[in-house]
CSV table of C-alpha atoms in Angstrom, one decimal:
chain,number,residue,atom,x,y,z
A,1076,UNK,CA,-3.3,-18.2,8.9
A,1077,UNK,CA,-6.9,-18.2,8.6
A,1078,UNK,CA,-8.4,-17.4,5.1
A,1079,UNK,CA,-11.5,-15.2,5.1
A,1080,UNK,CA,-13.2,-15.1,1.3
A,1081,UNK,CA,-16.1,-12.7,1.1
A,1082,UNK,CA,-18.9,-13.0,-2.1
A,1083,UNK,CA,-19.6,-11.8,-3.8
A,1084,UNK,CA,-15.9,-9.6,-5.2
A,1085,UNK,CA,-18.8,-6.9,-6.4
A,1086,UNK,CA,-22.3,-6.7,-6.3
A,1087,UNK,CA,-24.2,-3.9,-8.6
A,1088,UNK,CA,-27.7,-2.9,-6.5
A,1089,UNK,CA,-29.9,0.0,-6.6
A,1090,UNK,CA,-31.0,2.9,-4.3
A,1091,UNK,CA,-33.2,1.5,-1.6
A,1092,UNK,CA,-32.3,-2.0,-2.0
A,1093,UNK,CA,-31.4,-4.6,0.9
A,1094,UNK,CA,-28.0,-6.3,0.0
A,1095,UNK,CA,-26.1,-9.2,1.8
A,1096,UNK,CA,-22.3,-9.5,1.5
A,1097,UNK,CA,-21.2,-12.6,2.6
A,1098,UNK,CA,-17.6,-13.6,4.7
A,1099,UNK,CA,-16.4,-16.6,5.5
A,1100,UNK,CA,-13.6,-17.9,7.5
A,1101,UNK,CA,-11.4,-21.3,6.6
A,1102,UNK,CA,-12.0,-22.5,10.8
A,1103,UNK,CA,-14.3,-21.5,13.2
A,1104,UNK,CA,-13.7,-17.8,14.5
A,1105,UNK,CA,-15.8,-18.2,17.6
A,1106,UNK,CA,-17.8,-14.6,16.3
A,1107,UNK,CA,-14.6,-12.8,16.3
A,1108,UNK,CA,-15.6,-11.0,13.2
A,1109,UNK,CA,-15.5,-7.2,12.3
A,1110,UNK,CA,-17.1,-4.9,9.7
A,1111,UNK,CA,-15.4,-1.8,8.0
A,1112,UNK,CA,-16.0,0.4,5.1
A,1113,UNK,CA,-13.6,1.8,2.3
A,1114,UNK,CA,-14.9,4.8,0.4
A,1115,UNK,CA,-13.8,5.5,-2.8
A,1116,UNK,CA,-11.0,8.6,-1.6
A,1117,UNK,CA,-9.4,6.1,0.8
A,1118,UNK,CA,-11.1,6.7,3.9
A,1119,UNK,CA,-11.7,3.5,5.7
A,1120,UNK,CA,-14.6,3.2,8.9
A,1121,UNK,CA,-15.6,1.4,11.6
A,1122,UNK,CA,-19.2,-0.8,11.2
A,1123,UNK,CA,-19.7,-3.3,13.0
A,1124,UNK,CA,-17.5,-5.3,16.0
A,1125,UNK,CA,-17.9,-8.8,17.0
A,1126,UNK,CA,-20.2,-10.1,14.8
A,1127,UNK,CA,-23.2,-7.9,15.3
A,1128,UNK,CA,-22.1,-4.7,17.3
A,1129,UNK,CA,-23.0,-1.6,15.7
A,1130,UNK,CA,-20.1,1.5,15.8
A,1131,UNK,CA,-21.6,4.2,17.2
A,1132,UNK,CA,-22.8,6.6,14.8
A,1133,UNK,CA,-23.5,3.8,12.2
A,1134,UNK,CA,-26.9,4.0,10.9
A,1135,UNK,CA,-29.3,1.3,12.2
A,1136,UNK,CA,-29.8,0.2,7.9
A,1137,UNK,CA,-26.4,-1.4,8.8
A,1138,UNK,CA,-26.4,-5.3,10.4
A,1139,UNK,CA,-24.7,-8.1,11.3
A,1140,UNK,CA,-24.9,-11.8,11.7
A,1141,UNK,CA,-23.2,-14.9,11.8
A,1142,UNK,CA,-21.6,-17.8,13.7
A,1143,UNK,CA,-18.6,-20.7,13.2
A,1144,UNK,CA,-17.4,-20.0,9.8
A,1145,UNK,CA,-19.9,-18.2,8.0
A,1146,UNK,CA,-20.7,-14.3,8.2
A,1147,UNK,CA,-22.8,-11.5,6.9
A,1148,UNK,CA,-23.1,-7.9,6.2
A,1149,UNK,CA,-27.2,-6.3,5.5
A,1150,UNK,CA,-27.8,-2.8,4.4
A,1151,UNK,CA,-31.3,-3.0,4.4
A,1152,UNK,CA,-32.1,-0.2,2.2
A,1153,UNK,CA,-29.1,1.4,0.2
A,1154,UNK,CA,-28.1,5.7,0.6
A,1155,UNK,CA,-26.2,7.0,-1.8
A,1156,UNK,CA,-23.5,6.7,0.3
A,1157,UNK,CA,-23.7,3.1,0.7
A,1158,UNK,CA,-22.0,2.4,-2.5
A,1159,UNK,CA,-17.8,2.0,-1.7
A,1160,UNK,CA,-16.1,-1.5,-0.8
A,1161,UNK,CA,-16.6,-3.7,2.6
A,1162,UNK,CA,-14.2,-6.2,4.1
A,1163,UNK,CA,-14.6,-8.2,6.9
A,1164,UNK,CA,-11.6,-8.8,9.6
A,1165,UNK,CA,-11.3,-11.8,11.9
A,1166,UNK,CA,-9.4,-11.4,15.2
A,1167,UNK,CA,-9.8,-14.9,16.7
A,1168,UNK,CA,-6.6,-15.7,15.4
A,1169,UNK,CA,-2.9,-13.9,15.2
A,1170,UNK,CA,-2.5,-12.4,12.4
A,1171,UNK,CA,-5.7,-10.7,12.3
A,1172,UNK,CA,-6.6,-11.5,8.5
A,1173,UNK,CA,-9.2,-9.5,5.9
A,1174,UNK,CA,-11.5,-10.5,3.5
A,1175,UNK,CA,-10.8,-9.5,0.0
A,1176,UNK,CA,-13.5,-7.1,-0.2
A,1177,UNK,CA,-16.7,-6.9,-1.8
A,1178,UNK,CA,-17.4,-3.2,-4.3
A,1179,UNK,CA,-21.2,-2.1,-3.6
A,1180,UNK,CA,-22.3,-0.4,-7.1
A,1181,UNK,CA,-24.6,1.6,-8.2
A,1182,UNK,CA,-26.7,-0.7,-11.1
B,641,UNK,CA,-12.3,14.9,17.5
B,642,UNK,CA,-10.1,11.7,16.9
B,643,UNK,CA,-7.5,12.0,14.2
B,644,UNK,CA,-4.4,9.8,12.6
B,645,UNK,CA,-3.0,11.9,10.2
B,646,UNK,CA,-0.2,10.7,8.5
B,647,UNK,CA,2.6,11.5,6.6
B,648,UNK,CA,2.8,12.2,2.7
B,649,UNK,CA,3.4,10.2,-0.2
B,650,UNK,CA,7.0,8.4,-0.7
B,651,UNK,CA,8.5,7.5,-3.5
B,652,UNK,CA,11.9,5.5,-2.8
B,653,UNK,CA,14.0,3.2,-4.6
B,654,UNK,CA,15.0,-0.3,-4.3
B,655,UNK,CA,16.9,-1.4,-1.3
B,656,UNK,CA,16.3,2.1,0.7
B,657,UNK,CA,14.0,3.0,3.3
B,658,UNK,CA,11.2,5.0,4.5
B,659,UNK,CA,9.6,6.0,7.4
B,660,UNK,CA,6.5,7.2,7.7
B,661,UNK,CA,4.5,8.4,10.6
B,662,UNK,CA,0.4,9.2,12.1
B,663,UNK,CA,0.4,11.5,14.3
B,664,UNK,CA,-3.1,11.3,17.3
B,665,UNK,CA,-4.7,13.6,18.3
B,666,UNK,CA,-8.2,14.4,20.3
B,667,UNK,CA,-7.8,11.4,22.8
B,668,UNK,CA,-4.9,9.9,25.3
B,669,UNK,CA,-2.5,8.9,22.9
B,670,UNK,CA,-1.2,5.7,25.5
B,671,UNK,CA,-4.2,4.2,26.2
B,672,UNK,CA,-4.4,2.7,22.9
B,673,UNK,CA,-2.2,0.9,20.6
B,674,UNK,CA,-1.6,1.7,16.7
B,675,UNK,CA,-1.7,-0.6,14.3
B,676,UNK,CA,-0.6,-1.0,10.6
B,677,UNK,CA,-2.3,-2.1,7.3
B,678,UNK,CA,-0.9,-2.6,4.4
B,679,UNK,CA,-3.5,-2.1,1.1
B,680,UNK,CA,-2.7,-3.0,-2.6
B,681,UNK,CA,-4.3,-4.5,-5.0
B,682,UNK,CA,-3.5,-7.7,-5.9
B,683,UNK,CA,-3.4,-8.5,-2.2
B,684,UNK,CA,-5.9,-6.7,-0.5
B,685,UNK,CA,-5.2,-5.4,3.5
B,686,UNK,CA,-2.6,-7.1,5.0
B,687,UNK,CA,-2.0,-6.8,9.3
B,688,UNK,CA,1.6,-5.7,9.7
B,689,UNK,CA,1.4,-5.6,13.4
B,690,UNK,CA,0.8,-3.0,16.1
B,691,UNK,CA,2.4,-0.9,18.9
B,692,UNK,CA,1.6,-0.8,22.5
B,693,UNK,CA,2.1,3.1,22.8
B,694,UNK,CA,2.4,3.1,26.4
B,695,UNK,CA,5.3,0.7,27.0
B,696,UNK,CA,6.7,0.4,23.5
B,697,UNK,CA,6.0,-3.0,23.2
B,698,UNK,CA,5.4,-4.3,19.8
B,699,UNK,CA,3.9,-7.4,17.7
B,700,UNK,CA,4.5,-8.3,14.2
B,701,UNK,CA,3.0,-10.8,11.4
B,702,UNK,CA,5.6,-13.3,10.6
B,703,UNK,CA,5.6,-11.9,7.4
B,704,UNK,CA,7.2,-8.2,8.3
B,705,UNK,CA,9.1,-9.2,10.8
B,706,UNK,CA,12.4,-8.4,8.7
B,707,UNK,CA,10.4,-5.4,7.1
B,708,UNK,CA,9.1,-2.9,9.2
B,709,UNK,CA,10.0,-1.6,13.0
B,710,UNK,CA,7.2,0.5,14.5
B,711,UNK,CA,8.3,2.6,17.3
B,712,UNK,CA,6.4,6.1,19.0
B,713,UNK,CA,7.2,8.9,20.3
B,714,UNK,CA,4.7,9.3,23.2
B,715,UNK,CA,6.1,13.5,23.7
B,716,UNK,CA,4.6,14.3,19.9
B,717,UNK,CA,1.8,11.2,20.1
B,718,UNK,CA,3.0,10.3,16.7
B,719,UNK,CA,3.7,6.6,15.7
B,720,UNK,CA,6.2,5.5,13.1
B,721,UNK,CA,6.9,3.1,10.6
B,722,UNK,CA,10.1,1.8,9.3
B,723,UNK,CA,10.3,0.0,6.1
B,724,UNK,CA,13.5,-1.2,4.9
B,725,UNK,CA,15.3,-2.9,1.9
B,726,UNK,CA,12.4,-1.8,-0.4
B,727,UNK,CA,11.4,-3.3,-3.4
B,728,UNK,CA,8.6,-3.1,-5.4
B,729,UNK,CA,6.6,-5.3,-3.8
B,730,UNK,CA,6.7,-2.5,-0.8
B,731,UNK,CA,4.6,-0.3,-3.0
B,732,UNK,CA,1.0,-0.1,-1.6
B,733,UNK,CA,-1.0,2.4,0.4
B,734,UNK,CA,0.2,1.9,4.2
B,735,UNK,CA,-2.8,3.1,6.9
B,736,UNK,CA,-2.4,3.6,10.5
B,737,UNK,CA,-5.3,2.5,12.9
B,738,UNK,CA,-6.2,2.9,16.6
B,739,UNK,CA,-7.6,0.4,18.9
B,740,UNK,CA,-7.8,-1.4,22.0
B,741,UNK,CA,-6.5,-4.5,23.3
B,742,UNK,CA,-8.9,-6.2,20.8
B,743,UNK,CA,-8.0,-5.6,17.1
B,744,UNK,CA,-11.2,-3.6,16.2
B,745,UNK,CA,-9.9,-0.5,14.6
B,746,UNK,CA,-11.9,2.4,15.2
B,747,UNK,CA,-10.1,5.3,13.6
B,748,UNK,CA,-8.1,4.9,10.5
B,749,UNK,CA,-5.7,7.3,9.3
B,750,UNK,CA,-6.1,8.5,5.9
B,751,UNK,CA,-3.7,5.8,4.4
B,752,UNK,CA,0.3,6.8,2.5
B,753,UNK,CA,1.5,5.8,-0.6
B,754,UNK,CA,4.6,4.2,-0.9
B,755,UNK,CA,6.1,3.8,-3.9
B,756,UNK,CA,9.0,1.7,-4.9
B,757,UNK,CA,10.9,2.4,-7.9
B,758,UNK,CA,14.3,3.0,-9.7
């Protein structure tokens, strides 16, 4: 199975500030890498597909990049809303595996 | 509006099982499949496998291959999952999701708790 390890586990950051979460995969996934959000009640959402596709309805503050093994997440300015837990997903190869997650705090 | 809404909370004992469901509505229910994600905390979300709602067909991680059935029932669009032979290692939050062909999950259900205890 491929491993995906995100960094950082949590990151504490302020209002307005740009953040990078990090995801990276144990073999090349060839860009087949996808976004989501976890709120705090549960709810999980759609951010990004393939590397760098925003979901529709995703504000534009939201961005991805990456290539081979290595993968990021930007929120270039944090919204109050911002602040719940991301995990990245790769779906180059069965089973489809998850990041552990990174918490967004409020600092 | 798309919606998986699933079932309540479960508490069950060791060695039973449960099955829980998500029911779709706002878009044609066989045109995509449902998947299944298993959340807790020590291991994060885990891919149990998914369900082609159309023809039935269905795809799990080696891992739950002995655990969990999915099946549908395309009349109620409501997908189903069977776990069986519980133990506590079965307690986490179980989430339905929707997508395509490729495993991007747009919609999510709102997760169930299972809970595994004597």
């Amino acid at each position: 199975d491929i491993q995906m390890t995100q960094t950082p586990s949590s990151m504490p950051a302020s209002l307005g500030e740009r953040v990078t979460i990090s995801c990276r995969a144990s073999q090349g996934i060839s860009n087949y890498l996808n976004w989501y959000q976890q709120r705090p009640d549960g709810t999980i959402k759609p951010l990004i597909y393939y590397t760098s596709n925003l979901q529709s309805g995703v504000p534009s503050r939201f961005s991805g990049s990456g290539s081979g093994t290595d993968y990021s997440l930007t929120i270039s300015s944090l919204e109050p809303e911002d602040f719940a837990m991301y995990y990245c997903q790769q779906y180059d190869s069965s089973p489809w595996t998850f990041g552990g997650g990174t918490k967004l705090e409020l600092k | 509006q798309v919606q998986l809404q699933q079932s309540g909370a479960e508490l069950a004992k060791p060695g039973s099982s449960v099955k829980i469901s998500c029911k779709a509505s706002g878009y044609t229910f066989t045109s995509y499949y449902i998947s299944w994600i298993k959340q807790t905390t020590g291991q994060g979300l885990e891919y149990i496998g998914y369900i082609n709602t159309g023809s039935g067909n269905t795809n799990y991680d080696e891992k739950f291959k002995d655990k969990a059935t999915l099946t549908v029932d395309k009349s109620s669009s409501t997908a189903f999952m069977q776990l069986s032979s519980l133990t506590p290692d079965d307690s986490a939050v179980y989430y339905c999701a929707r997508s395509t062909t490729i495993p991007y999950f747009d919609y999510w259900g709102q997760g169930v708790m299972v809970t595994v205890s004597s």
